mmCIF file of C-alpha atoms and ligand atoms in Angstrom:
data_model
loop_
_atom_site.group_PDB
_atom_site.id
_atom_site.type_symbol
_atom_site.label_atom_id
_atom_site.label_comp_id
_atom_site.label_asym_id
_atom_site.label_seq_id
_atom_site.Cartn_x
_atom_site.Cartn_y
_atom_site.Cartn_z
ATOM 1 C CA UNK S 1 -10.061 -27.326 4.522
ATOM 2 C CA UNK S 2 -11.753 -24.412 6.188
ATOM 3 C CA UNK S 3 -13.660 -21.445 4.818
ATOM 4 C CA UNK S 4 -10.621 -19.149 4.755
ATOM 5 C CA UNK S 5 -8.998 -21.060 1.893
ATOM 6 C CA UNK S 6 -11.587 -19.732 -0.551
ATOM 7 C CA UNK S 7 -11.856 -16.190 0.777
ATOM 8 C CA UNK S 8 -11.076 -13.539 -1.845
ATOM 9 C CA UNK S 9 -8.522 -10.985 -0.769
ATOM 10 C CA UNK S 10 -8.079 -7.446 -2.024
ATOM 11 C CA UNK S 11 -4.636 -6.182 -1.090
ATOM 12 C CA UNK S 12 -3.745 -2.576 -0.227
ATOM 13 C CA UNK S 13 -0.258 -2.447 -1.756
ATOM 14 C CA UNK S 14 2.104 -4.354 -4.024
ATOM 15 C CA UNK S 15 5.219 -3.368 -5.946
ATOM 16 C CA UNK S 16 5.165 -6.072 -8.598
ATOM 17 C CA UNK S 17 5.187 -3.561 -11.458
ATOM 18 C CA UNK S 18 8.582 -2.204 -10.411
ATOM 19 C CA UNK S 19 10.322 -5.452 -11.284
ATOM 20 C CA UNK S 20 8.617 -5.391 -14.693
ATOM 21 C CA UNK S 21 9.350 -1.812 -15.767
ATOM 22 C CA UNK S 22 12.742 -1.548 -14.041
ATOM 23 C CA UNK S 23 14.076 -5.109 -14.099
ATOM 24 C CA UNK S 24 16.779 -5.815 -11.541
ATOM 25 C CA UNK S 25 20.040 -6.993 -13.117
ATOM 26 C CA UNK S 26 18.276 -7.015 -16.489
ATOM 27 C CA UNK S 27 15.934 -9.787 -15.337
ATOM 28 C CA UNK S 28 12.306 -9.055 -16.081
ATOM 29 C CA UNK S 29 9.699 -10.767 -13.951
ATOM 30 C CA UNK S 30 7.405 -12.853 -16.080
ATOM 31 C CA UNK S 31 4.156 -12.093 -14.310
ATOM 32 C CA UNK S 32 2.129 -14.920 -15.823
ATOM 33 C CA UNK S 33 4.618 -17.640 -14.835
ATOM 34 C CA UNK S 34 5.414 -18.827 -11.362
ATOM 35 C CA UNK S 35 8.679 -17.193 -10.275
ATOM 36 C CA UNK S 36 11.128 -18.343 -7.639
ATOM 37 C CA UNK S 37 11.972 -14.758 -6.691
ATOM 38 C CA UNK S 38 9.848 -11.903 -5.368
ATOM 39 C CA UNK S 39 6.490 -12.453 -3.693
ATOM 40 C CA UNK S 40 3.851 -12.045 -6.304
ATOM 41 C CA UNK S 41 2.928 -13.226 -9.785
ATOM 42 C CA UNK S 42 -0.220 -14.528 -11.434
ATOM 43 C CA UNK S 43 -0.034 -18.178 -10.229
ATOM 44 C CA UNK S 44 0.874 -17.174 -6.675
ATOM 45 C CA UNK S 45 -1.848 -14.496 -6.541
ATOM 46 C CA UNK S 46 -4.401 -17.108 -7.606
ATOM 47 C CA UNK S 47 -3.105 -19.621 -5.091
ATOM 48 C CA UNK S 48 -3.301 -17.008 -2.329
ATOM 49 C CA UNK S 49 -6.879 -16.053 -3.200
ATOM 50 C CA UNK S 50 -5.925 -12.529 -4.280
ATOM 51 C CA UNK S 51 -8.806 -11.032 -6.214
ATOM 52 C CA UNK S 52 -7.108 -7.701 -6.771
ATOM 53 C CA UNK S 53 -5.136 -4.920 -5.247
ATOM 54 C CA UNK S 54 -3.480 -1.561 -5.524
ATOM 55 C CA UNK S 55 -0.626 -1.845 -8.050
ATOM 56 C CA UNK S 56 1.969 0.786 -7.221
ATOM 57 C CA UNK S 57 3.943 2.844 -9.686
ATOM 58 C CA UNK S 58 7.023 4.012 -7.807
ATOM 59 C CA UNK S 59 9.906 6.178 -9.011
ATOM 60 C CA UNK S 60 13.153 5.033 -7.385
ATOM 61 C CA UNK S 61 16.033 7.405 -6.909
ATOM 62 C CA UNK S 62 18.156 7.232 -10.091
ATOM 63 C CA UNK S 63 20.957 5.531 -8.150
ATOM 64 C CA UNK S 64 18.877 2.867 -6.367
ATOM 65 C CA UNK S 65 15.708 0.833 -6.751
ATOM 66 C CA UNK S 66 15.728 -0.411 -3.166
ATOM 67 C CA UNK S 67 12.542 0.598 -1.367
ATOM 68 C CA UNK S 68 13.399 -0.543 2.134
ATOM 69 C CA UNK S 69 17.135 -0.052 2.367
ATOM 70 C CA UNK S 70 18.491 -2.276 5.127
ATOM 71 C CA UNK S 71 16.638 -1.248 8.273
ATOM 72 C CA UNK S 72 18.066 -2.206 11.669
ATOM 73 C CA UNK S 73 21.081 -4.230 10.599
ATOM 74 C CA UNK S 74 22.620 -4.465 14.059
ATOM 75 C CA UNK S 75 21.326 -7.240 16.289
ATOM 76 C CA UNK S 76 22.484 -5.582 19.510
ATOM 77 C CA UNK S 77 21.312 -2.071 18.887
ATOM 78 C CA UNK S 78 18.150 -2.071 16.805
ATOM 79 C CA UNK S 79 17.808 1.713 16.618
ATOM 80 C CA UNK S 80 18.424 3.058 13.122
ATOM 81 C CA UNK S 81 18.195 6.323 11.296
ATOM 82 C CA UNK S 82 18.517 6.331 7.527
ATOM 83 C CA UNK S 83 19.063 9.609 5.704
ATOM 84 C CA UNK S 84 16.130 11.053 3.777
ATOM 85 C CA UNK S 85 16.370 9.880 0.153
ATOM 86 C CA UNK S 86 17.033 12.750 -2.278
ATOM 87 C CA UNK S 87 14.158 14.337 -4.187
ATOM 88 C CA UNK S 88 13.762 13.292 -7.820
ATOM 89 C CA UNK S 89 13.419 15.416 -10.926
ATOM 90 C CA UNK S 90 9.920 15.744 -12.408
ATOM 91 C CA UNK S 91 10.890 14.955 -16.010
ATOM 92 C CA UNK S 92 12.703 11.805 -14.885
ATOM 93 C CA UNK S 93 9.780 10.861 -12.629
ATOM 94 C CA UNK S 94 7.308 11.253 -15.459
ATOM 95 C CA UNK S 95 9.373 9.082 -17.799
ATOM 96 C CA UNK S 96 9.548 6.268 -15.210
ATOM 97 C CA UNK S 97 5.876 6.684 -14.291
ATOM 98 C CA UNK S 98 4.782 6.227 -17.896
ATOM 99 C CA UNK S 99 6.866 3.044 -18.060
ATOM 100 C CA UNK S 100 5.146 1.867 -14.872
ATOM 101 C CA UNK S 101 1.659 2.624 -16.127
ATOM 102 C CA UNK S 102 2.385 0.945 -19.452
ATOM 103 C CA UNK S 103 3.584 -2.178 -17.635
ATOM 104 C CA UNK S 104 0.188 -2.497 -15.900
ATOM 105 C CA UNK S 105 -1.835 -1.783 -19.047
ATOM 106 C CA UNK S 106 0.250 -4.389 -20.908
ATOM 107 C CA UNK S 107 -0.422 -6.997 -18.221
ATOM 108 C CA UNK S 108 -4.149 -6.350 -18.589
ATOM 109 C CA UNK S 109 -4.026 -6.557 -22.380
ATOM 110 C CA UNK S 110 -1.986 -9.781 -22.301
ATOM 111 C CA UNK S 111 -4.251 -11.432 -19.723
ATOM 112 C CA UNK S 112 -7.063 -12.751 -21.963
ATOM 113 C CA UNK S 113 -9.528 -10.689 -19.976
ATOM 114 C CA UNK S 114 -8.389 -12.076 -16.636
ATOM 115 C CA UNK S 115 -6.921 -8.778 -15.344
ATOM 116 C CA UNK S 116 -8.682 -5.420 -15.554
ATOM 117 C CA UNK S 117 -7.481 -1.964 -14.526
ATOM 118 C CA UNK S 118 -10.578 -0.790 -12.651
ATOM 119 C CA UNK S 119 -11.714 2.825 -12.838
ATOM 120 C CA UNK S 120 -15.125 2.749 -11.147
ATOM 121 C CA UNK S 121 -16.839 1.074 -8.210
ATOM 122 C CA UNK S 122 -19.164 -0.663 -10.660
ATOM 123 C CA UNK S 123 -16.255 -2.086 -12.659
ATOM 124 C CA UNK S 124 -14.671 -3.174 -9.405
ATOM 125 C CA UNK S 125 -17.826 -5.063 -8.342
ATOM 126 C CA UNK S 126 -18.125 -6.726 -11.740
ATOM 127 C CA UNK S 127 -14.530 -7.968 -11.564
ATOM 128 C CA UNK S 128 -14.998 -9.225 -8.047
ATOM 129 C CA UNK S 129 -18.135 -11.176 -8.956
ATOM 130 C CA UNK S 130 -16.689 -12.617 -12.159
ATOM 131 C CA UNK S 131 -13.312 -13.601 -10.722
ATOM 132 C CA UNK S 132 -11.406 -11.090 -12.858
ATOM 133 C CA UNK S 133 -8.363 -9.640 -11.106
ATOM 134 C CA UNK S 134 -9.177 -6.010 -10.201
ATOM 135 C CA UNK S 135 -6.050 -3.846 -10.437
ATOM 136 C CA UNK S 136 -6.180 -0.290 -9.098
ATOM 137 C CA UNK S 137 -3.528 2.019 -10.560
ATOM 138 C CA UNK S 138 -1.714 3.704 -7.657
ATOM 139 C CA UNK S 139 1.150 6.219 -7.634
ATOM 140 C CA UNK S 140 3.436 5.990 -4.623
ATOM 141 C CA UNK S 141 4.572 9.624 -4.547
ATOM 142 C CA UNK S 142 3.390 12.537 -6.714
ATOM 143 C CA UNK S 143 6.759 13.391 -8.306
ATOM 144 C CA UNK S 144 5.465 12.865 -11.856
ATOM 145 C CA UNK S 145 2.769 15.505 -11.342
ATOM 146 C CA UNK S 146 3.489 19.190 -12.022
ATOM 147 C CA UNK S 147 2.486 21.716 -9.333
ATOM 148 C CA UNK S 148 -0.071 23.154 -11.791
ATOM 149 C CA UNK S 149 -1.737 19.677 -11.766
ATOM 150 C CA UNK S 150 -2.108 19.326 -15.556
ATOM 151 C CA UNK S 151 -0.647 15.821 -15.366
ATOM 152 C CA UNK S 152 -3.058 14.829 -12.590
ATOM 153 C CA UNK S 153 -6.026 15.309 -14.932
ATOM 154 C CA UNK S 154 -4.300 13.381 -17.717
ATOM 155 C CA UNK S 155 -3.266 10.536 -15.407
ATOM 156 C CA UNK S 156 -6.820 10.389 -14.035
ATOM 157 C CA UNK S 157 -8.159 9.907 -17.569
ATOM 158 C CA UNK S 158 -5.602 7.146 -18.066
ATOM 159 C CA UNK S 159 -6.846 5.305 -14.970
ATOM 160 C CA UNK S 160 -5.136 6.752 -11.892
ATOM 161 C CA UNK S 161 -7.499 6.168 -8.950
ATOM 162 C CA UNK S 162 -5.148 6.204 -5.934
ATOM 163 C CA UNK S 163 -2.328 8.593 -5.099
ATOM 164 C CA UNK S 164 0.116 8.803 -2.225
ATOM 165 C CA UNK S 165 1.152 12.481 -2.233
ATOM 166 C CA UNK S 166 4.617 11.586 -0.907
ATOM 167 C CA UNK S 167 6.890 8.561 -0.642
ATOM 168 C CA UNK S 168 9.687 8.751 1.971
ATOM 169 C CA UNK S 169 11.269 11.919 0.587
ATOM 170 C CA UNK S 170 10.278 15.528 -0.151
ATOM 171 C CA UNK S 171 8.502 16.691 -3.288
ATOM 172 C CA UNK S 172 6.609 19.801 -4.479
ATOM 173 C CA UNK S 173 3.489 18.787 -2.546
ATOM 174 C CA UNK S 174 4.462 17.094 0.692
ATOM 175 C CA UNK S 175 7.202 15.308 2.563
ATOM 176 C CA UNK S 176 7.411 11.651 3.544
ATOM 177 C CA UNK S 177 9.091 10.182 6.620
ATOM 178 C CA UNK S 178 12.704 9.042 6.515
ATOM 179 C CA UNK S 179 13.072 5.466 7.841
ATOM 180 C CA UNK S 180 13.883 5.820 11.554
ATOM 181 C CA UNK S 181 13.379 3.595 14.594
ATOM 182 C CA UNK S 182 12.414 4.306 17.277
ATOM 183 C CA UNK S 183 11.070 7.668 16.201
ATOM 184 C CA UNK S 184 7.781 9.510 15.874
ATOM 185 C CA UNK S 185 6.301 10.073 12.380
ATOM 186 C CA UNK S 186 6.516 13.809 13.074
ATOM 187 C CA UNK S 187 9.665 14.334 11.009
ATOM 188 C CA UNK S 188 9.192 17.473 8.935
ATOM 189 C CA UNK S 189 6.952 20.110 7.374
ATOM 190 C CA UNK S 190 3.371 19.582 6.196
ATOM 191 C CA UNK S 191 1.768 20.248 2.819
ATOM 192 C CA UNK S 192 2.894 23.041 0.525
ATOM 193 C CA UNK S 193 0.294 25.295 -1.116
ATOM 194 C CA UNK S 194 0.547 23.046 -4.199
ATOM 195 C CA UNK S 195 -0.053 20.068 -1.885
ATOM 196 C CA UNK S 196 -3.280 21.628 -0.637
ATOM 197 C CA UNK S 197 -4.427 22.150 -4.225
ATOM 198 C CA UNK S 198 -3.515 18.531 -4.995
ATOM 199 C CA UNK S 199 -5.763 17.292 -2.170
ATOM 200 C CA UNK S 200 -8.704 19.407 -3.369
ATOM 201 C CA UNK S 201 -8.256 18.243 -6.964
ATOM 202 C CA UNK S 202 -8.104 14.572 -5.883
ATOM 203 C CA UNK S 203 -11.322 15.048 -3.893
ATOM 204 C CA UNK S 204 -12.986 16.649 -6.872
ATOM 205 C CA UNK S 205 -11.863 13.964 -9.332
ATOM 206 C CA UNK S 206 -12.440 11.085 -6.934
ATOM 207 C CA UNK S 207 -8.822 9.927 -6.649
ATOM 208 C CA UNK S 208 -8.231 8.109 -3.359
ATOM 209 C CA UNK S 209 -5.471 9.728 -1.286
ATOM 210 C CA UNK S 210 -3.114 7.256 0.395
ATOM 211 C CA UNK S 211 -1.467 8.682 3.526
ATOM 212 C CA UNK S 212 1.210 5.961 3.733
ATOM 213 C CA UNK S 213 4.740 7.410 4.017
ATOM 214 C CA UNK S 214 3.615 11.020 4.579
ATOM 215 C CA UNK S 215 4.919 12.680 7.739
ATOM 216 C CA UNK S 216 2.610 13.503 10.620
ATOM 217 C CA UNK S 217 2.166 17.206 9.798
ATOM 218 C CA UNK S 218 1.231 16.296 6.232
ATOM 219 C CA UNK S 219 -1.187 13.680 7.581
ATOM 220 C CA UNK S 220 -2.992 16.259 9.707
ATOM 221 C CA UNK S 221 -3.012 18.858 6.931
ATOM 222 C CA UNK S 222 -4.790 16.345 4.701
ATOM 223 C CA UNK S 223 -7.087 15.160 7.505
ATOM 224 C CA UNK S 224 -8.225 18.762 8.011
ATOM 225 C CA UNK S 225 -8.711 19.445 4.327
ATOM 226 C CA UNK S 226 -10.046 16.315 2.646
ATOM 227 C CA UNK S 227 -13.689 15.450 2.174
ATOM 228 C CA UNK S 228 -12.938 11.732 1.774
ATOM 229 C CA UNK S 229 -12.357 9.037 4.427
ATOM 230 C CA UNK S 230 -8.686 8.809 5.478
ATOM 231 C CA UNK S 231 -6.754 5.883 4.038
ATOM 232 C CA UNK S 232 -3.350 4.391 4.759
ATOM 233 C CA UNK S 233 -2.810 1.424 2.426
ATOM 234 C CA UNK S 234 0.290 -0.110 4.060
ATOM 235 C CA UNK S 235 1.404 0.658 7.626
ATOM 236 C CA UNK S 236 1.064 -0.634 11.184
ATOM 237 C CA UNK S 237 0.424 0.557 14.730
ATOM 238 C CA UNK S 238 3.157 2.800 16.148
ATOM 239 C CA UNK S 239 2.429 1.683 19.718
ATOM 240 C CA UNK S 240 3.499 -1.842 18.704
ATOM 241 C CA UNK S 241 6.490 -0.923 16.521
ATOM 242 C CA UNK S 242 7.863 2.578 16.846
ATOM 243 C CA UNK S 243 8.848 3.121 13.228
ATOM 244 C CA UNK S 244 8.280 6.475 11.509
ATOM 245 C CA UNK S 245 6.227 4.483 8.961
ATOM 246 C CA UNK S 246 3.599 3.452 11.505
ATOM 247 C CA UNK S 247 0.513 5.248 12.810
ATOM 248 C CA UNK S 248 0.097 6.773 16.254
ATOM 249 C CA UNK S 249 -3.090 6.155 18.238
ATOM 250 C CA UNK S 250 -4.231 9.680 17.428
ATOM 251 C CA UNK S 251 -3.792 9.042 13.715
ATOM 252 C CA UNK S 252 -5.620 5.707 13.979
ATOM 253 C CA UNK S 253 -8.488 7.403 15.808
ATOM 254 C CA UNK S 254 -8.805 10.028 13.061
ATOM 255 C CA UNK S 255 -8.886 7.281 10.397
ATOM 256 C CA UNK S 256 -11.632 5.455 12.326
ATOM 257 C CA UNK S 257 -13.683 8.631 12.847
ATOM 258 C CA UNK S 258 -13.490 9.428 9.122
ATOM 259 C CA UNK S 259 -14.740 5.866 8.324
ATOM 260 C CA UNK S 260 -11.430 5.213 6.584
ATOM 261 C CA UNK S 261 -9.197 2.136 6.272
ATOM 262 C CA UNK S 262 -5.711 1.030 7.351
ATOM 263 C CA UNK S 263 -4.125 -1.785 5.343
ATOM 264 C CA UNK S 264 -1.733 -3.608 7.678
ATOM 265 C CA UNK S 265 1.756 -3.856 6.145
ATOM 266 C CA UNK S 266 3.550 -7.240 6.320
ATOM 267 C CA UNK S 267 7.086 -5.739 6.301
ATOM 268 C CA UNK S 268 8.807 -7.386 9.272
ATOM 269 C CA UNK S 269 10.656 -4.212 10.357
ATOM 270 C CA UNK S 270 7.320 -2.368 10.685
ATOM 271 C CA UNK S 271 5.736 -5.225 12.672
ATOM 272 C CA UNK S 272 8.256 -6.241 15.335
ATOM 273 C CA UNK S 273 8.518 -4.374 18.630
ATOM 274 C CA UNK S 274 12.314 -4.365 18.183
ATOM 275 C CA UNK S 275 12.091 -3.001 14.624
ATOM 276 C CA UNK S 276 14.516 -5.636 13.295
ATOM 277 C CA UNK S 277 14.652 -6.648 9.651
ATOM 278 C CA UNK S 278 14.369 -10.320 10.566
ATOM 279 C CA UNK S 279 12.430 -12.677 8.273
ATOM 280 C CA UNK S 280 12.142 -15.127 11.197
ATOM 281 C CA UNK S 281 9.142 -13.124 12.329
ATOM 282 C CA UNK S 282 6.015 -15.126 13.160
ATOM 283 C CA UNK S 283 2.738 -14.489 11.341
ATOM 284 C CA UNK S 284 1.225 -13.671 14.713
ATOM 285 C CA UNK S 285 3.047 -10.321 14.482
ATOM 286 C CA UNK S 286 0.668 -9.354 11.656
ATOM 287 C CA UNK S 287 -2.254 -10.622 13.743
ATOM 288 C CA UNK S 288 -1.031 -8.452 16.639
ATOM 289 C CA UNK S 289 -1.258 -5.266 14.534
ATOM 290 C CA UNK S 290 -4.657 -6.227 13.086
ATOM 291 C CA UNK S 291 -5.929 -6.919 16.622
ATOM 292 C CA UNK S 292 -4.631 -3.643 17.947
ATOM 293 C CA UNK S 293 -6.164 -1.539 15.185
ATOM 294 C CA UNK S 294 -9.465 -3.455 15.218
ATOM 295 C CA UNK S 295 -9.713 -3.069 18.999
ATOM 296 C CA UNK S 296 -8.999 0.626 18.799
ATOM 297 C CA UNK S 297 -11.072 1.784 15.784
ATOM 298 C CA UNK S 298 -13.215 -1.217 14.821
ATOM 299 C CA UNK S 299 -13.025 -4.130 12.397
ATOM 300 C CA UNK S 300 -14.675 -1.979 9.682
ATOM 301 C CA UNK S 301 -11.478 0.043 9.396
ATOM 302 C CA UNK S 302 -8.749 -2.621 9.099
ATOM 303 C CA UNK S 303 -7.620 -4.436 5.960
ATOM 304 C CA UNK S 304 -4.499 -5.958 4.443
ATOM 305 C CA UNK S 305 -1.692 -3.996 2.755
ATOM 306 C CA UNK S 306 1.005 -6.596 2.121
ATOM 307 C CA UNK S 307 3.762 -4.597 0.371
ATOM 308 C CA UNK S 308 4.568 -7.749 -1.658
ATOM 309 C CA UNK S 309 7.705 -7.266 -3.781
ATOM 310 C CA UNK S 310 8.534 -4.088 -1.855
ATOM 311 C CA UNK S 311 9.398 -5.401 1.602
ATOM 312 C CA UNK S 312 10.707 -8.305 3.680
ATOM 313 C CA UNK S 313 7.976 -10.853 4.429
ATOM 314 C CA UNK S 314 7.808 -13.191 7.427
ATOM 315 C CA UNK S 315 9.255 -16.539 6.244
ATOM 316 C CA UNK S 316 6.164 -18.288 7.568
ATOM 317 C CA UNK S 317 4.051 -16.360 5.048
ATOM 318 C CA UNK S 318 6.609 -16.541 2.246
ATOM 319 C CA UNK S 319 4.791 -14.866 -0.596
ATOM 320 C CA UNK S 320 1.334 -14.125 -2.001
ATOM 321 C CA UNK S 321 0.474 -17.837 -2.022
ATOM 322 C CA UNK S 322 0.790 -17.793 1.787
ATOM 323 C CA UNK S 323 -2.096 -15.392 2.427
ATOM 324 C CA UNK S 324 -4.525 -18.232 3.348
ATOM 325 C CA UNK S 325 -2.108 -19.136 6.185
ATOM 326 C CA UNK S 326 -2.578 -15.642 7.605
ATOM 327 C CA UNK S 327 -6.361 -15.901 7.297
ATOM 328 C CA UNK S 328 -6.272 -19.302 9.017
ATOM 329 C CA UNK S 329 -4.187 -17.812 11.823
ATOM 330 C CA UNK S 330 -6.727 -15.000 12.221
ATOM 331 C CA UNK S 331 -9.549 -17.544 12.313
ATOM 332 C CA UNK S 332 -7.771 -19.573 14.999
ATOM 333 C CA UNK S 333 -7.341 -16.323 16.879
ATOM 334 C CA UNK S 334 -11.129 -15.858 17.005
ATOM 335 C CA UNK S 335 -12.037 -13.818 13.930
ATOM 336 C CA UNK S 336 -15.405 -15.028 12.627
ATOM 337 C CA UNK S 337 -16.386 -15.266 8.951
ATOM 338 C CA UNK S 338 -17.983 -11.815 8.921
ATOM 339 C CA UNK S 339 -14.865 -10.162 10.351
ATOM 340 C CA UNK S 340 -12.599 -12.061 7.963
ATOM 341 C CA UNK S 341 -14.645 -10.932 4.954
ATOM 342 C CA UNK S 342 -14.346 -7.322 6.126
ATOM 343 C CA UNK S 343 -10.597 -7.635 6.546
ATOM 344 C CA UNK S 344 -10.094 -9.523 3.319
ATOM 345 C CA UNK S 345 -12.060 -7.315 0.935
ATOM 346 C CA UNK S 346 -15.308 -5.758 2.159
ATOM 347 C CA UNK S 347 -13.671 -2.758 3.835
ATOM 348 C CA UNK S 348 -11.709 -1.882 0.690
ATOM 349 C CA UNK S 349 -14.796 -2.262 -1.492
ATOM 350 C CA UNK S 350 -16.818 0.032 0.778
ATOM 351 C CA UNK S 351 -14.032 2.599 0.937
ATOM 352 C CA UNK S 352 -13.512 2.775 -2.833
ATOM 353 C CA UNK S 353 -17.269 3.040 -3.357
ATOM 354 C CA UNK S 354 -17.316 6.037 -0.996
ATOM 355 C CA UNK S 355 -14.253 7.726 -2.468
ATOM 356 C CA UNK S 356 -14.406 7.264 -6.221
ATOM 357 C CA UNK S 357 -16.741 9.488 -8.204
ATOM 358 C CA UNK S 358 -17.441 6.984 -10.993
HETATM 359 ZN ZN1 ZN Y 1 5.579 1.975 0.541
#
């Protein structure tokens, strides 16, 4: 046993709620029991040392709930270009979003006090110290919010503390990147006027803005406008894997300069240099992205952003219970205890303390 087996991990992104509020094939994930499908549930989170994370509410296109539709299927030619998913209707998005939020609040209320939806840095600290799972309510895409922002204020009161203005499609505020490889993240227009107002309102309320999925013009529009550190909860380094979903050196530098955080995504197609959707991807591919980002902008600005239940994990990791294997690999690779604590949770705790207003 080494020290990494007891290290608490706060994770930048999971999609576990989706399988609860929109069960696939009518099969609802029972979060409190150990499941043989998906990557994350209560027993596996505990086994993996997960002390909390961003729980995403995502609105799939009405015809599909697949978040990472079959990237790079061809072994000989790994280039791919998937069409931009269609925009979704606001009324539909709001209906699904309320289901998603309710699924998280129900988990907390059924947990005997073991899970809390955290709304302030103080509450976050308390959970962390007492071993209560700290769940941050995150929206992956702002489709459920009206351009006049009435819903933003209501969702904030309900517990929304993290918002990605766009998933990989266009909405009233911003546009995300379509899944392409190899391709730059500069794929379309930046923020709309409503998008600029959304950024200002999030700053004022203290909602963390997550720049995952947004295209490069939108990224720079937000970087120039926001008063908060820049955050990308689940992505990798574009120099190592030239997916539209990854971050260029210039983007990484801006995140470092703003004292922000990048959560490294475990999705194999965003890790591998060849962009292939191949689960036979070694854990060292995650280490490679962490190394690259830490070398470039400093260990204070790198964290984990698994994408559990929303992506294809390296087989060697498996699921949430495999996180200690990744930490052990990082330790073998030369990361000391202080660096591992930063990666595992301290950077997220600092960032939320700087960004939230409560
Ligand atoms: Zn995502």
